[in-house]
Amino acid sequence: MKIAVCDDDLIFQRQIKEELDQYYQSLDVLIEAFSSGETLLETVCADPYGFFCVFMDIEMPGIDGMETTRRLRKLNRNLPVIFLTSHRDLAIEGYELNAFRFLAKPVEHDRLCRTLAALEAERRRQVRISITKDGRELFLPVEDLLYIKSENIYLSLITQDHTYLIRKKLKDLLPLLPPSMFCQIHRSYVVNLHRVFSYSGKDLVMEDQTVLPVSRNRRESLKEALIRSMAGKASWEIQEDRL
């Protein structure tokens, strides 16, 4: 598991690395430090799912932490970002970027431990698919998938920017996917209902504008699944507005 720390203060980098090492006490947890948003983005661009989370300083030379996070969201929209700042008035903008937490500098040990525990609990709730890439194991959140294409004993997992090939049959992966989020539209295709752009009754257009065929005998079930998906999302948004 890798954790990124993005902060131009080298002393702080060392301090938080020591705190993280003390918390995990494991050789399997690697802490990578970055002194600018640009260098972090280069690394994440090459490996969007390589980090468990990012500790992000807001005020940095070059592109600041807010802009870095905006760009990170295009690479991996579910990557947890913990903002580090001494200015609480920046919190509203950070939450608009779906920040996981804010930690005030200097970081208190107890607050850091509670944040890490919450991160681990959130990770356990998420459904992820294990992928081996370049000799390393990645864990792809299923909500990042646009669709899945089956090719005999291989599956292509398509996200907005990457395609991952795994050796697995569709019938073995389907039971692992949340039925409220995924629907099989063809013997070779399963789609993320939350990432559908349009449906004509025959063809399905995904967010990346890929057009996928829908089998005749699956058209009605797809329509019903889309209606349930939209109803569920609307209900969730209403609940969020009330919080």
PDB file of C-alpha atoms in Angstrom:
ATOM      1  CA  MET A   1       0.000   0.000   0.000  1.00  0.00           C
ATOM      2  CA  LYS A   2       1.336   3.441  -0.938  1.00  0.00           C
ATOM      3  CA  ILE A   3       0.501   6.816   0.611  1.00  0.00           C
ATOM      4  CA  ALA A   4       1.446  10.124  -1.015  1.00  0.00           C
ATOM      5  CA  VAL A   5       2.455  13.241   0.938  1.00  0.00           C
ATOM      6  CA  CYS A   6       2.475  16.399  -1.195  1.00  0.00           C
ATOM      7  CA  ASP A   7       4.030  19.343   0.664  1.00  0.00           C
ATOM      8  CA  ASP A   8       6.849  21.724  -0.202  1.00  0.00           C
ATOM      9  CA  ASP A   9       7.996  21.847   3.455  1.00  0.00           C
ATOM     10  CA  LEU A  10      10.686  19.144   3.735  1.00  0.00           C
ATOM     11  CA  ILE A  11      10.622  19.244   7.541  1.00  0.00           C
ATOM     12  CA  PHE A  12       6.880  18.613   7.572  1.00  0.00           C
ATOM     13  CA  GLN A  13       7.303  15.826   5.020  1.00  0.00           C
ATOM     14  CA  ARG A  14       9.665  14.063   7.404  1.00  0.00           C
ATOM     15  CA  GLN A  15       7.412  14.636  10.422  1.00  0.00           C
ATOM     16  CA  ILE A  16       4.247  13.227   8.865  1.00  0.00           C
ATOM     17  CA  LYS A  17       6.187  10.315   7.356  1.00  0.00           C
ATOM     18  CA  GLU A  18       7.381   9.420  10.867  1.00  0.00           C
ATOM     19  CA  GLU A  19       3.791   9.634  12.150  1.00  0.00           C
ATOM     20  CA  LEU A  20       2.518   7.380   9.372  1.00  0.00           C
ATOM     21  CA  ASP A  21       5.335   4.868   9.875  1.00  0.00           C
ATOM     22  CA  GLN A  22       4.549   4.795  13.587  1.00  0.00           C
ATOM     23  CA  TYR A  23       0.843   4.214  12.920  1.00  0.00           C
ATOM     24  CA  TYR A  24       1.238   1.373  10.417  1.00  0.00           C
ATOM     25  CA  GLN A  25       4.521  -0.180  11.578  1.00  0.00           C
ATOM     26  CA  SER A  26       4.605  -2.259   8.397  1.00  0.00           C
ATOM     27  CA  LEU A  27       7.135  -2.693   5.606  1.00  0.00           C
ATOM     28  CA  ASP A  28       4.170  -3.130   3.235  1.00  0.00           C
ATOM     29  CA  VAL A  29       3.197   0.540   3.647  1.00  0.00           C
ATOM     30  CA  LEU A  30       5.315   2.919   1.555  1.00  0.00           C
ATOM     31  CA  ILE A  31       5.222   6.693   2.017  1.00  0.00           C
ATOM     32  CA  GLU A  32       6.141   8.705  -1.096  1.00  0.00           C
ATOM     33  CA  ALA A  33       6.850  12.418  -0.651  1.00  0.00           C
ATOM     34  CA  PHE A  34       6.340  15.063  -3.335  1.00  0.00           C
ATOM     35  CA  SER A  35       7.371  18.704  -3.102  1.00  0.00           C
ATOM     36  CA  SER A  36       4.992  19.999  -5.776  1.00  0.00           C
ATOM     37  CA  GLY A  37       1.634  19.245  -7.304  1.00  0.00           C
ATOM     38  CA  GLU A  38       3.249  18.834 -10.711  1.00  0.00           C
ATOM     39  CA  THR A  39       5.478  15.937  -9.644  1.00  0.00           C
ATOM     40  CA  LEU A  40       2.585  14.199  -7.854  1.00  0.00           C
ATOM     41  CA  LEU A  41       0.377  14.488 -10.944  1.00  0.00           C
ATOM     42  CA  GLU A  42       3.083  12.969 -13.154  1.00  0.00           C
ATOM     43  CA  THR A  43       3.230   9.912 -10.894  1.00  0.00           C
ATOM     44  CA  VAL A  44      -0.552   9.511 -10.578  1.00  0.00           C
ATOM     45  CA  CYS A  45      -0.997   9.960 -14.331  1.00  0.00           C
ATOM     46  CA  ALA A  46       1.254   6.944 -14.900  1.00  0.00           C
ATOM     47  CA  ASP A  47      -0.533   4.908 -12.213  1.00  0.00           C
ATOM     48  CA  PRO A  48      -3.975   6.353 -11.277  1.00  0.00           C
ATOM     49  CA  TYR A  49      -4.749   3.641  -8.696  1.00  0.00           C
ATOM     50  CA  GLY A  50      -1.333   3.307  -7.131  1.00  0.00           C
ATOM     51  CA  PHE A  51      -2.010   5.328  -3.961  1.00  0.00           C
ATOM     52  CA  PHE A  52      -4.264   4.516  -1.024  1.00  0.00           C
ATOM     53  CA  CYS A  53      -4.638   8.224  -0.223  1.00  0.00           C
ATOM     54  CA  VAL A  54      -2.939  11.612  -0.579  1.00  0.00           C
ATOM     55  CA  PHE A  55      -2.045  14.105   2.138  1.00  0.00           C
ATOM     56  CA  MET A  56      -2.195  17.414   0.295  1.00  0.00           C
ATOM     57  CA  ASP A  57      -0.797  20.772   1.384  1.00  0.00           C
ATOM     58  CA  ILE A  58      -3.056  23.527   0.070  1.00  0.00           C
ATOM     59  CA  GLU A  59      -0.491  26.319  -0.181  1.00  0.00           C
ATOM     60  CA  MET A  60       2.374  25.362  -2.493  1.00  0.00           C
ATOM     61  CA  PRO A  61       4.373  27.184  -5.176  1.00  0.00           C
ATOM     62  CA  GLY A  62       3.329  26.443  -8.731  1.00  0.00           C
ATOM     63  CA  ILE A  63      -0.103  24.846  -8.799  1.00  0.00           C
ATOM     64  CA  ASP A  64      -1.576  24.819  -5.307  1.00  0.00           C
ATOM     65  CA  GLY A  65      -3.209  21.902  -3.536  1.00  0.00           C
ATOM     66  CA  MET A  66      -6.719  22.809  -4.692  1.00  0.00           C
ATOM     67  CA  GLU A  67      -5.782  22.864  -8.365  1.00  0.00           C
ATOM     68  CA  THR A  68      -3.690  19.718  -7.973  1.00  0.00           C
ATOM     69  CA  THR A  69      -6.733  17.959  -6.496  1.00  0.00           C
ATOM     70  CA  ARG A  70      -8.964  19.145  -9.359  1.00  0.00           C
ATOM     71  CA  ARG A  71      -6.559  17.503 -11.792  1.00  0.00           C
ATOM     72  CA  LEU A  72      -6.273  14.389  -9.647  1.00  0.00           C
ATOM     73  CA  ARG A  73     -10.047  13.985  -9.814  1.00  0.00           C
ATOM     74  CA  LYS A  74      -9.780  13.610 -13.603  1.00  0.00           C
ATOM     75  CA  LEU A  75      -7.300  10.745 -13.143  1.00  0.00           C
ATOM     76  CA  ASN A  76      -8.971   8.980 -10.209  1.00  0.00           C
ATOM     77  CA  ARG A  77     -12.090  10.655  -8.925  1.00  0.00           C
ATOM     78  CA  ASN A  78     -12.275   8.411  -5.851  1.00  0.00           C
ATOM     79  CA  LEU A  79      -8.725   8.902  -4.580  1.00  0.00           C
ATOM     80  CA  PRO A  80      -9.069  10.077  -0.939  1.00  0.00           C
ATOM     81  CA  VAL A  81      -7.436  13.474  -0.395  1.00  0.00           C
ATOM     82  CA  ILE A  82      -6.694  14.807   3.099  1.00  0.00           C
ATOM     83  CA  PHE A  83      -5.995  18.527   2.987  1.00  0.00           C
ATOM     84  CA  LEU A  84      -3.316  20.018   5.225  1.00  0.00           C
ATOM     85  CA  THR A  85      -3.713  23.696   6.020  1.00  0.00           C
ATOM     86  CA  SER A  86      -3.479  26.349   8.668  1.00  0.00           C
ATOM     87  CA  HIS A  87      -6.339  28.324   7.060  1.00  0.00           C
ATOM     88  CA  ARG A  88      -9.773  26.962   7.934  1.00  0.00           C
ATOM     89  CA  ASP A  89     -11.482  29.428   5.587  1.00  0.00           C
ATOM     90  CA  LEU A  90     -10.388  27.224   2.678  1.00  0.00           C
ATOM     91  CA  ALA A  91     -12.503  24.318   3.914  1.00  0.00           C
ATOM     92  CA  ILE A  92     -15.593  25.132   1.816  1.00  0.00           C
ATOM     93  CA  GLU A  93     -13.640  25.039  -1.446  1.00  0.00           C
ATOM     94  CA  GLY A  94     -11.964  21.815  -0.350  1.00  0.00           C
ATOM     95  CA  TYR A  95     -15.243  20.067   0.380  1.00  0.00           C
ATOM     96  CA  GLU A  96     -16.454  21.033  -3.085  1.00  0.00           C
ATOM     97  CA  LEU A  97     -13.549  18.892  -4.305  1.00  0.00           C
ATOM     98  CA  ASN A  98     -14.807  15.995  -2.200  1.00  0.00           C
ATOM     99  CA  ALA A  99     -12.020  16.219   0.368  1.00  0.00           C
ATOM    100  CA  PHE A 100     -11.979  13.272   2.750  1.00  0.00           C
ATOM    101  CA  ARG A 101     -10.778  15.313   5.734  1.00  0.00           C
ATOM    102  CA  PHE A 102      -9.041  18.549   6.722  1.00  0.00           C
ATOM    103  CA  LEU A 103      -6.121  18.419   9.145  1.00  0.00           C
ATOM    104  CA  ALA A 104      -4.816  21.630  10.646  1.00  0.00           C
ATOM    105  CA  LYS A 105      -1.072  22.180  10.806  1.00  0.00           C
ATOM    106  CA  PRO A 106       0.703  21.174  12.935  1.00  0.00           C
ATOM    107  CA  VAL A 107      -1.105  17.837  12.677  1.00  0.00           C
ATOM    108  CA  GLU A 108      -2.287  16.388  15.983  1.00  0.00           C
ATOM    109  CA  HIS A 109      -1.422  12.723  16.445  1.00  0.00           C
ATOM    110  CA  ASP A 110      -4.908  11.690  17.663  1.00  0.00           C
ATOM    111  CA  ARG A 111      -6.667  13.432  14.777  1.00  0.00           C
ATOM    112  CA  LEU A 112      -4.326  11.789  12.299  1.00  0.00           C
ATOM    113  CA  CYS A 113      -5.025   8.355  13.787  1.00  0.00           C
ATOM    114  CA  ARG A 114      -8.782   8.918  13.614  1.00  0.00           C
ATOM    115  CA  THR A 115      -8.473   9.992   9.964  1.00  0.00           C
ATOM    116  CA  LEU A 116      -6.469   6.895   9.050  1.00  0.00           C
ATOM    117  CA  ALA A 117      -8.962   4.638  10.837  1.00  0.00           C
ATOM    118  CA  ALA A 118     -11.829   6.285   8.929  1.00  0.00           C
ATOM    119  CA  LEU A 119      -9.954   5.794   5.649  1.00  0.00           C
ATOM    120  CA  GLU A 120      -9.491   2.101   6.355  1.00  0.00           C
ATOM    121  CA  ALA A 121     -13.177   1.704   7.234  1.00  0.00           C
ATOM    122  CA  GLU A 122     -14.174   3.435   4.001  1.00  0.00           C
ATOM    123  CA  ARG A 123     -11.882   1.180   1.993  1.00  0.00           C
ATOM    124  CA  ARG A 124     -13.465  -1.920   3.511  1.00  0.00           C
ATOM    125  CA  ARG A 125     -16.906  -0.689   2.414  1.00  0.00           C
ATOM    126  CA  GLN A 126     -15.833  -0.167  -1.186  1.00  0.00           C
ATOM    127  CA  VAL A 127     -15.994  -2.968  -3.722  1.00  0.00           C
ATOM    128  CA  ARG A 128     -12.668  -3.251  -5.562  1.00  0.00           C
ATOM    129  CA  ILE A 129     -11.294  -5.488  -8.290  1.00  0.00           C
ATOM    130  CA  SER A 130      -7.773  -6.798  -7.918  1.00  0.00           C
ATOM    131  CA  ILE A 131      -5.562  -6.103 -10.940  1.00  0.00           C
ATOM    132  CA  THR A 132      -1.935  -7.048 -11.502  1.00  0.00           C
ATOM    133  CA  LYS A 133       0.009  -4.425 -13.427  1.00  0.00           C
ATOM    134  CA  ASP A 134       3.788  -4.290 -13.908  1.00  0.00           C
ATOM    135  CA  GLY A 135       4.226  -6.876 -11.176  1.00  0.00           C
ATOM    136  CA  ARG A 136       2.196  -4.898  -8.626  1.00  0.00           C
ATOM    137  CA  GLU A 137      -1.318  -5.464  -7.341  1.00  0.00           C
ATOM    138  CA  LEU A 138      -3.789  -2.608  -7.812  1.00  0.00           C
ATOM    139  CA  PHE A 139      -7.286  -2.364  -6.380  1.00  0.00           C
ATOM    140  CA  LEU A 140      -9.692  -0.711  -8.800  1.00  0.00           C
ATOM    141  CA  PRO A 141     -12.903   0.740  -7.276  1.00  0.00           C
ATOM    142  CA  VAL A 142     -15.825  -0.598  -9.284  1.00  0.00           C
ATOM    143  CA  GLU A 143     -17.497   2.822  -9.380  1.00  0.00           C
ATOM    144  CA  ASP A 144     -14.634   4.003 -11.616  1.00  0.00           C
ATOM    145  CA  LEU A 145     -15.573   1.489 -14.305  1.00  0.00           C
ATOM    146  CA  LEU A 146     -17.444   2.654 -17.388  1.00  0.00           C
ATOM    147  CA  TYR A 147     -18.084  -0.846 -18.653  1.00  0.00           C
ATOM    148  CA  ILE A 148     -16.655  -4.356 -18.870  1.00  0.00           C
ATOM    149  CA  LYS A 149     -16.069  -6.255 -22.098  1.00  0.00           C
ATOM    150  CA  SER A 150     -15.814 -10.036 -22.088  1.00  0.00           C
ATOM    151  CA  GLU A 151     -13.475 -11.806 -24.497  1.00  0.00           C
ATOM    152  CA  ASN A 152     -13.469 -15.549 -23.770  1.00  0.00           C
ATOM    153  CA  ILE A 153     -11.445 -16.018 -20.566  1.00  0.00           C
ATOM    154  CA  TYR A 154     -10.332 -12.375 -20.432  1.00  0.00           C
ATOM    155  CA  LEU A 155     -12.104  -9.223 -19.322  1.00  0.00           C
ATOM    156  CA  SER A 156     -11.317  -5.682 -20.380  1.00  0.00           C
ATOM    157  CA  LEU A 157     -12.113  -3.242 -17.571  1.00  0.00           C
ATOM    158  CA  ILE A 158     -12.623   0.188 -19.104  1.00  0.00           C
ATOM    159  CA  THR A 159     -12.346   3.400 -17.093  1.00  0.00           C
ATOM    160  CA  GLN A 160     -12.359   6.976 -18.388  1.00  0.00           C
ATOM    161  CA  ASP A 161      -8.643   6.936 -19.188  1.00  0.00           C
ATOM    162  CA  HIS A 162      -7.397   3.360 -18.981  1.00  0.00           C
ATOM    163  CA  THR A 163      -8.191  -0.200 -20.015  1.00  0.00           C
ATOM    164  CA  TYR A 164      -7.123  -3.046 -17.730  1.00  0.00           C
ATOM    165  CA  LEU A 165      -7.010  -6.654 -18.926  1.00  0.00           C
ATOM    166  CA  ILE A 166      -7.567  -9.445 -16.407  1.00  0.00           C
ATOM    167  CA  ARG A 167      -7.867 -13.204 -16.780  1.00  0.00           C
ATOM    168  CA  LYS A 168     -11.368 -13.909 -15.526  1.00  0.00           C
ATOM    169  CA  LYS A 169     -14.736 -14.981 -16.868  1.00  0.00           C
ATOM    170  CA  LEU A 170     -17.673 -12.602 -16.786  1.00  0.00           C
ATOM    171  CA  LYS A 171     -19.838 -15.108 -14.914  1.00  0.00           C
ATOM    172  CA  ASP A 172     -17.269 -15.144 -12.089  1.00  0.00           C
ATOM    173  CA  LEU A 173     -17.032 -11.350 -11.818  1.00  0.00           C
ATOM    174  CA  LEU A 174     -20.744 -10.522 -12.028  1.00  0.00           C
ATOM    175  CA  PRO A 175     -21.636 -11.756  -8.495  1.00  0.00           C
ATOM    176  CA  LEU A 176     -19.012  -9.370  -7.070  1.00  0.00           C
ATOM    177  CA  LEU A 177     -20.564  -6.264  -8.670  1.00  0.00           C
ATOM    178  CA  PRO A 178     -23.299  -4.234  -6.906  1.00  0.00           C
ATOM    179  CA  PRO A 179     -26.540  -5.066  -8.798  1.00  0.00           C
ATOM    180  CA  SER A 180     -27.867  -1.550  -8.212  1.00  0.00           C
ATOM    181  CA  MET A 181     -24.885  -0.138 -10.150  1.00  0.00           C
ATOM    182  CA  PHE A 182     -24.176  -2.681 -12.901  1.00  0.00           C
ATOM    183  CA  CYS A 183     -26.293  -4.294 -15.588  1.00  0.00           C
ATOM    184  CA  GLN A 184     -25.461  -6.835 -18.274  1.00  0.00           C
ATOM    185  CA  ILE A 185     -26.695  -5.501 -21.631  1.00  0.00           C
ATOM    186  CA  HIS A 186     -25.173  -8.119 -23.920  1.00  0.00           C
ATOM    187  CA  ARG A 187     -23.422 -11.436 -23.516  1.00  0.00           C
ATOM    188  CA  SER A 188     -20.135  -9.531 -23.891  1.00  0.00           C
ATOM    189  CA  TYR A 189     -20.894  -6.280 -22.043  1.00  0.00           C
ATOM    190  CA  VAL A 190     -21.714  -5.128 -18.522  1.00  0.00           C
ATOM    191  CA  VAL A 191     -22.164  -1.397 -17.930  1.00  0.00           C
ATOM    192  CA  ASN A 192     -21.987   0.931 -14.960  1.00  0.00           C
ATOM    193  CA  LEU A 193     -25.483   2.442 -14.875  1.00  0.00           C
ATOM    194  CA  HIS A 194     -24.139   5.565 -13.175  1.00  0.00           C
ATOM    195  CA  ARG A 195     -21.893   6.262 -16.179  1.00  0.00           C
ATOM    196  CA  VAL A 196     -24.515   5.967 -18.937  1.00  0.00           C
ATOM    197  CA  PHE A 197     -24.885   9.079 -21.091  1.00  0.00           C
ATOM    198  CA  SER A 198     -27.931   8.082 -23.173  1.00  0.00           C
ATOM    199  CA  TYR A 199     -30.031   5.121 -24.269  1.00  0.00           C
ATOM    200  CA  SER A 200     -31.951   5.032 -27.558  1.00  0.00           C
ATOM    201  CA  GLY A 201     -33.754   1.758 -26.932  1.00  0.00           C
ATOM    202  CA  LYS A 202     -31.251  -0.121 -29.070  1.00  0.00           C
ATOM    203  CA  ASP A 203     -27.826   1.330 -28.359  1.00  0.00           C
ATOM    204  CA  LEU A 204     -26.259   2.658 -25.186  1.00  0.00           C
ATOM    205  CA  VAL A 205     -23.876   5.631 -25.114  1.00  0.00           C
ATOM    206  CA  MET A 206     -21.436   5.820 -22.213  1.00  0.00           C
ATOM    207  CA  GLU A 207     -19.859   8.955 -20.707  1.00  0.00           C
ATOM    208  CA  ASP A 208     -16.799   8.568 -22.952  1.00  0.00           C
ATOM    209  CA  GLN A 209     -19.172   8.461 -25.974  1.00  0.00           C
ATOM    210  CA  THR A 210     -18.531   4.761 -26.625  1.00  0.00           C
ATOM    211  CA  VAL A 211     -21.606   3.196 -28.252  1.00  0.00           C
ATOM    212  CA  LEU A 212     -22.442  -0.289 -26.980  1.00  0.00           C
ATOM    213  CA  PRO A 213     -24.978  -2.771 -28.405  1.00  0.00           C
ATOM    214  CA  VAL A 214     -27.928  -3.902 -26.304  1.00  0.00           C
ATOM    215  CA  SER A 215     -29.299  -7.375 -26.912  1.00  0.00           C
ATOM    216  CA  ARG A 216     -32.962  -7.462 -27.871  1.00  0.00           C
ATOM    217  CA  ASN A 217     -33.871  -9.681 -24.911  1.00  0.00           C
ATOM    218  CA  ARG A 218     -32.112  -7.333 -22.464  1.00  0.00           C
ATOM    219  CA  ARG A 219     -33.588  -3.995 -23.568  1.00  0.00           C
ATOM    220  CA  GLU A 220     -36.533  -4.000 -21.204  1.00  0.00           C
ATOM    221  CA  SER A 221     -34.498  -5.076 -18.183  1.00  0.00           C
ATOM    222  CA  LEU A 222     -31.927  -2.374 -18.963  1.00  0.00           C
ATOM    223  CA  LYS A 223     -34.639   0.285 -19.122  1.00  0.00           C
ATOM    224  CA  GLU A 224     -35.968  -0.822 -15.730  1.00  0.00           C
ATOM    225  CA  ALA A 225     -32.453  -0.890 -14.259  1.00  0.00           C
ATOM    226  CA  LEU A 226     -31.777   2.650 -15.504  1.00  0.00           C
ATOM    227  CA  ILE A 227     -35.015   3.915 -13.940  1.00  0.00           C
ATOM    228  CA  ARG A 228     -34.172   2.269 -10.599  1.00  0.00           C
ATOM    229  CA  SER A 229     -30.637   3.659 -10.760  1.00  0.00           C
ATOM    230  CA  MET A 230     -31.831   7.222 -11.411  1.00  0.00           C
ATOM    231  CA  ALA A 231     -34.451   6.964  -8.665  1.00  0.00           C
ATOM    232  CA  GLY A 232     -31.879   5.727  -6.199  1.00  0.00           C
ATOM    233  CA  LYS A 233     -29.432   8.497  -7.108  1.00  0.00           C
ATOM    234  CA  ALA A 234     -32.120  11.161  -6.785  1.00  0.00           C
ATOM    235  CA  SER A 235     -33.085   9.817  -3.353  1.00  0.00           C
ATOM    236  CA  TRP A 236     -29.441   9.899  -2.260  1.00  0.00           C
ATOM    237  CA  GLU A 237     -29.013  13.505  -3.471  1.00  0.00           C
ATOM    238  CA  ILE A 238     -32.126  14.584  -1.558  1.00  0.00           C
ATOM    239  CA  GLN A 239     -30.768  13.013   1.625  1.00  0.00           C
ATOM    240  CA  GLU A 240     -27.409  14.738   1.079  1.00  0.00           C
ATOM    241  CA  ASP A 241     -29.140  18.112   0.705  1.00  0.00           C
ATOM    242  CA  ARG A 242     -30.820  17.615   4.081  1.00  0.00           C
ATOM    243  CA  LEU A 243     -27.551  16.979   5.933  1.00  0.00           C
TER     244      LEU A 243
END
